Each structure stands twice: as structure tokens, then as C-alpha cells.
Amino acid sequence: MFELKIDKGVERSLKKLPNEVVANLLRAMRDLVTDPLPHGCRKIVGPDRSYRIRVGDYRIVYEIDEAGRLIVIHAAGHRKDVYRDY
């Protein structure tokens, strides 16, 4: 099982989203703790261990640290904006 760390910028961006979207994103983040590479995750260009998962029209960008058993959420938001912040 992995530990989950969420960047402060992600917390701020979640406050701007509708409650039901936030609930879906948080559920997906919680699921990463047990399955860091769920079906449908994609490797993104950038740091070696960076991935993204899709939650409807929204994306979660995260990094996996296998050695430290840690998942760091770097960005979460609408698909048109999320990669600008990362």
C-alpha cells in the first residue's frame, strides 16, 4: 500500500470545482493508494515516473515513488487546464 501526498496547489484548485466533481476526484485519488497504475492510466511526457488518470473531463497528474511507497498528486483539474499547471 502506498502513502498519498497532495500538493497545496491541488488543494486550492479542488476548492474551485463543483462538489460532485471533487468527490469523484478524491475517490480516484484514494484508489491510487491500493492500485497506483489503474486501468486507463497513461504515462505522460516529463519526469520518468509521472502518470495521469482520467476522471470524466478531469485529469489527475501524479508521480509514483516506488522506493518510498509514495504517490504525489501534482495537479488535478479540467483537461484543458490541468497540464498548464504542471
Short mmCIF file of N, CA and C in Angstrom, two decimals:
data_model
loop_
_atom_site.label_atom_id
_atom_site.label_comp_id
_atom_site.label_asym_id
_atom_site.label_seq_id
_atom_site.Cartn_x
_atom_site.Cartn_y
_atom_site.Cartn_z
N MET A 1 0.85 -1.18 0.00
CA MET A 1 0.00 0.00 0.00
C MET A 1 0.89 1.25 0.00
N PHE A 2 0.48 2.25 -0.71
CA PHE A 2 1.23 3.49 -0.85
C PHE A 2 0.66 4.58 0.06
N GLU A 3 1.49 5.56 0.35
CA GLU A 3 1.05 6.76 1.07
C GLU A 3 0.73 7.82 0.02
N LEU A 4 -0.25 8.66 0.30
CA LEU A 4 -0.68 9.68 -0.65
C LEU A 4 -0.32 11.06 -0.13
N LYS A 5 0.31 11.87 -1.00
CA LYS A 5 0.63 13.26 -0.67
C LYS A 5 0.03 14.14 -1.75
N ILE A 6 -0.67 15.19 -1.34
CA ILE A 6 -1.32 16.09 -2.28
C ILE A 6 -0.68 17.47 -2.16
N ASP A 7 -0.17 18.00 -3.27
CA ASP A 7 0.43 19.34 -3.28
C ASP A 7 -0.60 20.40 -2.90
N LYS A 8 -0.13 21.49 -2.30
CA LYS A 8 -1.02 22.57 -1.87
C LYS A 8 -1.77 23.20 -3.04
N GLY A 9 -1.13 23.29 -4.20
CA GLY A 9 -1.79 23.85 -5.38
C GLY A 9 -2.99 23.02 -5.80
N VAL A 10 -2.92 21.73 -5.59
CA VAL A 10 -4.04 20.84 -5.92
C VAL A 10 -5.21 21.13 -4.98
N GLU A 11 -4.92 21.31 -3.71
CA GLU A 11 -5.97 21.62 -2.74
C GLU A 11 -6.70 22.91 -3.13
N ARG A 12 -5.94 23.91 -3.56
CA ARG A 12 -6.55 25.19 -3.97
C ARG A 12 -7.42 25.01 -5.22
N SER A 13 -6.93 24.22 -6.18
CA SER A 13 -7.69 24.04 -7.42
C SER A 13 -8.96 23.22 -7.17
N LEU A 14 -8.93 22.29 -6.22
CA LEU A 14 -10.13 21.50 -5.91
C LEU A 14 -11.24 22.36 -5.31
N LYS A 15 -10.85 23.39 -4.57
CA LYS A 15 -11.85 24.27 -3.95
C LYS A 15 -12.67 25.04 -4.98
N LYS A 16 -12.13 25.19 -6.19
CA LYS A 16 -12.81 25.94 -7.24
C LYS A 16 -13.77 25.07 -8.06
N LEU A 17 -13.76 23.75 -7.85
CA LEU A 17 -14.56 22.83 -8.66
C LEU A 17 -15.87 22.50 -7.96
N PRO A 18 -16.88 22.04 -8.74
CA PRO A 18 -18.15 21.62 -8.14
C PRO A 18 -17.96 20.43 -7.19
N ASN A 19 -18.80 20.35 -6.17
CA ASN A 19 -18.67 19.32 -5.13
C ASN A 19 -18.69 17.90 -5.68
N GLU A 20 -19.56 17.61 -6.63
CA GLU A 20 -19.63 16.23 -7.13
C GLU A 20 -18.36 15.85 -7.91
N VAL A 21 -17.77 16.82 -8.60
CA VAL A 21 -16.52 16.57 -9.32
C VAL A 21 -15.39 16.32 -8.31
N VAL A 22 -15.35 17.12 -7.26
CA VAL A 22 -14.34 16.95 -6.22
C VAL A 22 -14.48 15.57 -5.58
N ALA A 23 -15.70 15.14 -5.31
CA ALA A 23 -15.91 13.82 -4.72
C ALA A 23 -15.37 12.72 -5.63
N ASN A 24 -15.61 12.82 -6.93
CA ASN A 24 -15.11 11.83 -7.88
C ASN A 24 -13.58 11.84 -7.94
N LEU A 25 -12.99 13.03 -7.94
CA LEU A 25 -11.53 13.12 -7.99
C LEU A 25 -10.90 12.56 -6.72
N LEU A 26 -11.48 12.87 -5.57
CA LEU A 26 -10.95 12.35 -4.31
C LEU A 26 -11.07 10.84 -4.22
N ARG A 27 -12.15 10.31 -4.74
CA ARG A 27 -12.32 8.85 -4.76
C ARG A 27 -11.24 8.20 -5.63
N ALA A 28 -10.96 8.80 -6.78
CA ALA A 28 -9.92 8.28 -7.67
C ALA A 28 -8.55 8.38 -7.01
N MET A 29 -8.30 9.47 -6.29
CA MET A 29 -7.02 9.63 -5.59
C MET A 29 -6.86 8.56 -4.50
N ARG A 30 -7.93 8.31 -3.76
CA ARG A 30 -7.89 7.27 -2.72
C ARG A 30 -7.60 5.90 -3.32
N ASP A 31 -8.17 5.64 -4.49
CA ASP A 31 -7.96 4.35 -5.15
C ASP A 31 -6.51 4.15 -5.59
N LEU A 32 -5.79 5.24 -5.82
CA LEU A 32 -4.38 5.14 -6.22
C LEU A 32 -3.52 4.53 -5.13
N VAL A 33 -3.94 4.65 -3.88
CA VAL A 33 -3.18 4.11 -2.76
C VAL A 33 -3.02 2.60 -2.89
N THR A 34 -4.07 1.93 -3.34
CA THR A 34 -4.02 0.47 -3.47
C THR A 34 -3.61 0.03 -4.87
N ASP A 35 -3.89 0.84 -5.88
CA ASP A 35 -3.54 0.49 -7.26
C ASP A 35 -2.98 1.73 -7.97
N PRO A 36 -1.66 1.96 -7.87
CA PRO A 36 -1.08 3.19 -8.43
C PRO A 36 -1.08 3.25 -9.95
N LEU A 37 -1.28 2.13 -10.62
CA LEU A 37 -1.35 2.11 -12.08
C LEU A 37 -2.67 1.46 -12.51
N PRO A 38 -3.79 2.15 -12.28
CA PRO A 38 -5.08 1.56 -12.62
C PRO A 38 -5.27 1.45 -14.13
N HIS A 39 -6.24 0.68 -14.53
CA HIS A 39 -6.57 0.55 -15.95
C HIS A 39 -6.90 1.93 -16.51
N GLY A 40 -6.29 2.28 -17.60
CA GLY A 40 -6.54 3.57 -18.24
C GLY A 40 -5.54 4.65 -17.88
N CYS A 41 -4.62 4.38 -16.94
CA CYS A 41 -3.63 5.41 -16.63
C CYS A 41 -2.66 5.52 -17.79
N ARG A 42 -2.10 6.69 -17.97
CA ARG A 42 -1.16 6.91 -19.07
C ARG A 42 0.10 7.58 -18.55
N LYS A 43 1.21 7.16 -19.09
CA LYS A 43 2.49 7.81 -18.81
C LYS A 43 2.48 9.13 -19.54
N ILE A 44 2.93 10.20 -18.89
CA ILE A 44 2.97 11.50 -19.56
C ILE A 44 4.41 11.90 -19.81
N VAL A 45 4.59 12.77 -20.78
CA VAL A 45 5.92 13.28 -21.11
C VAL A 45 6.36 14.17 -19.97
N GLY A 46 7.57 13.98 -19.54
CA GLY A 46 8.09 14.75 -18.42
C GLY A 46 8.91 13.85 -17.53
N PRO A 47 8.84 14.07 -16.23
CA PRO A 47 9.61 13.22 -15.32
C PRO A 47 9.29 11.74 -15.52
N ASP A 48 10.27 10.90 -15.25
CA ASP A 48 10.17 9.47 -15.54
C ASP A 48 8.97 8.78 -14.90
N ARG A 49 8.57 9.19 -13.75
CA ARG A 49 7.53 8.45 -13.03
C ARG A 49 6.19 9.18 -13.00
N SER A 50 5.92 10.04 -13.95
CA SER A 50 4.69 10.82 -13.97
C SER A 50 3.61 10.14 -14.81
N TYR A 51 2.40 10.12 -14.27
CA TYR A 51 1.27 9.49 -14.93
C TYR A 51 0.06 10.39 -14.80
N ARG A 52 -0.97 10.07 -15.57
CA ARG A 52 -2.24 10.77 -15.43
C ARG A 52 -3.36 9.75 -15.52
N ILE A 53 -4.43 10.04 -14.78
CA ILE A 53 -5.64 9.23 -14.91
C ILE A 53 -6.78 10.17 -15.27
N ARG A 54 -7.74 9.61 -15.92
CA ARG A 54 -8.89 10.36 -16.41
C ARG A 54 -10.08 10.08 -15.50
N VAL A 55 -10.75 11.16 -15.12
CA VAL A 55 -11.98 11.07 -14.33
C VAL A 55 -13.00 11.96 -15.05
N GLY A 56 -13.70 11.39 -16.02
CA GLY A 56 -14.61 12.18 -16.84
C GLY A 56 -13.82 13.18 -17.67
N ASP A 57 -14.20 14.46 -17.58
CA ASP A 57 -13.48 15.52 -18.30
C ASP A 57 -12.31 16.07 -17.48
N TYR A 58 -12.02 15.46 -16.37
CA TYR A 58 -10.98 15.93 -15.46
C TYR A 58 -9.81 14.95 -15.44
N ARG A 59 -8.63 15.46 -15.05
CA ARG A 59 -7.44 14.65 -15.02
C ARG A 59 -6.73 14.82 -13.68
N ILE A 60 -6.05 13.76 -13.27
CA ILE A 60 -5.18 13.79 -12.10
C ILE A 60 -3.79 13.44 -12.58
N VAL A 61 -2.84 14.33 -12.32
CA VAL A 61 -1.45 14.11 -12.71
C VAL A 61 -0.67 13.79 -11.43
N TYR A 62 0.03 12.66 -11.45
CA TYR A 62 0.71 12.22 -10.23
C TYR A 62 2.03 11.55 -10.55
N GLU A 63 2.83 11.38 -9.52
CA GLU A 63 4.14 10.76 -9.64
C GLU A 63 4.21 9.62 -8.63
N ILE A 64 4.83 8.52 -9.03
CA ILE A 64 4.96 7.35 -8.17
C ILE A 64 6.41 7.22 -7.72
N ASP A 65 6.62 7.12 -6.42
CA ASP A 65 7.93 6.84 -5.85
C ASP A 65 7.88 5.43 -5.27
N GLU A 66 8.32 4.46 -6.07
CA GLU A 66 8.26 3.05 -5.67
C GLU A 66 9.07 2.79 -4.41
N ALA A 67 10.27 3.35 -4.34
CA ALA A 67 11.16 3.08 -3.21
C ALA A 67 10.57 3.60 -1.90
N GLY A 68 9.99 4.79 -1.94
CA GLY A 68 9.41 5.38 -0.74
C GLY A 68 7.96 5.02 -0.52
N ARG A 69 7.39 4.22 -1.45
CA ARG A 69 5.98 3.83 -1.38
C ARG A 69 5.09 5.07 -1.23
N LEU A 70 5.32 6.05 -2.12
CA LEU A 70 4.64 7.34 -2.04
C LEU A 70 4.07 7.72 -3.40
N ILE A 71 2.86 8.27 -3.38
CA ILE A 71 2.25 8.83 -4.58
C ILE A 71 2.03 10.31 -4.31
N VAL A 72 2.57 11.15 -5.18
CA VAL A 72 2.45 12.60 -5.03
C VAL A 72 1.53 13.11 -6.13
N ILE A 73 0.42 13.73 -5.74
CA ILE A 73 -0.52 14.33 -6.69
C ILE A 73 -0.02 15.74 -6.98
N HIS A 74 0.31 16.00 -8.25
CA HIS A 74 0.86 17.30 -8.64
C HIS A 74 -0.21 18.24 -9.20
N ALA A 75 -1.23 17.69 -9.84
CA ALA A 75 -2.25 18.54 -10.45
C ALA A 75 -3.55 17.75 -10.59
N ALA A 76 -4.65 18.48 -10.47
CA ALA A 76 -5.98 17.90 -10.69
C ALA A 76 -6.86 19.03 -11.20
N GLY A 77 -7.57 18.77 -12.28
CA GLY A 77 -8.44 19.79 -12.83
C GLY A 77 -8.99 19.39 -14.18
N HIS A 78 -9.66 20.34 -14.81
CA HIS A 78 -10.25 20.10 -16.12
C HIS A 78 -9.16 19.81 -17.13
N ARG A 79 -9.46 18.96 -18.08
CA ARG A 79 -8.46 18.50 -19.05
C ARG A 79 -7.83 19.63 -19.85
N LYS A 80 -8.56 20.73 -20.07
CA LYS A 80 -7.99 21.83 -20.85
C LYS A 80 -7.00 22.66 -20.05
N ASP A 81 -7.06 22.58 -18.71
CA ASP A 81 -6.21 23.42 -17.88
C ASP A 81 -5.14 22.67 -17.08
N VAL A 82 -5.34 21.42 -16.85
CA VAL A 82 -4.51 20.70 -15.88
C VAL A 82 -3.04 20.62 -16.29
N TYR A 83 -2.75 20.54 -17.56
CA TYR A 83 -1.35 20.39 -17.98
C TYR A 83 -0.60 21.72 -17.96
N ARG A 84 -1.31 22.83 -17.97
CA ARG A 84 -0.67 24.14 -17.87
C ARG A 84 -0.07 24.32 -16.48
N ASP A 85 -0.76 23.82 -15.48
CA ASP A 85 -0.31 24.00 -14.10
C ASP A 85 0.85 23.09 -13.75
N TYR A 86 0.98 22.00 -14.49
CA TYR A 86 2.00 21.00 -14.14
C TYR A 86 3.31 21.30 -14.77
#
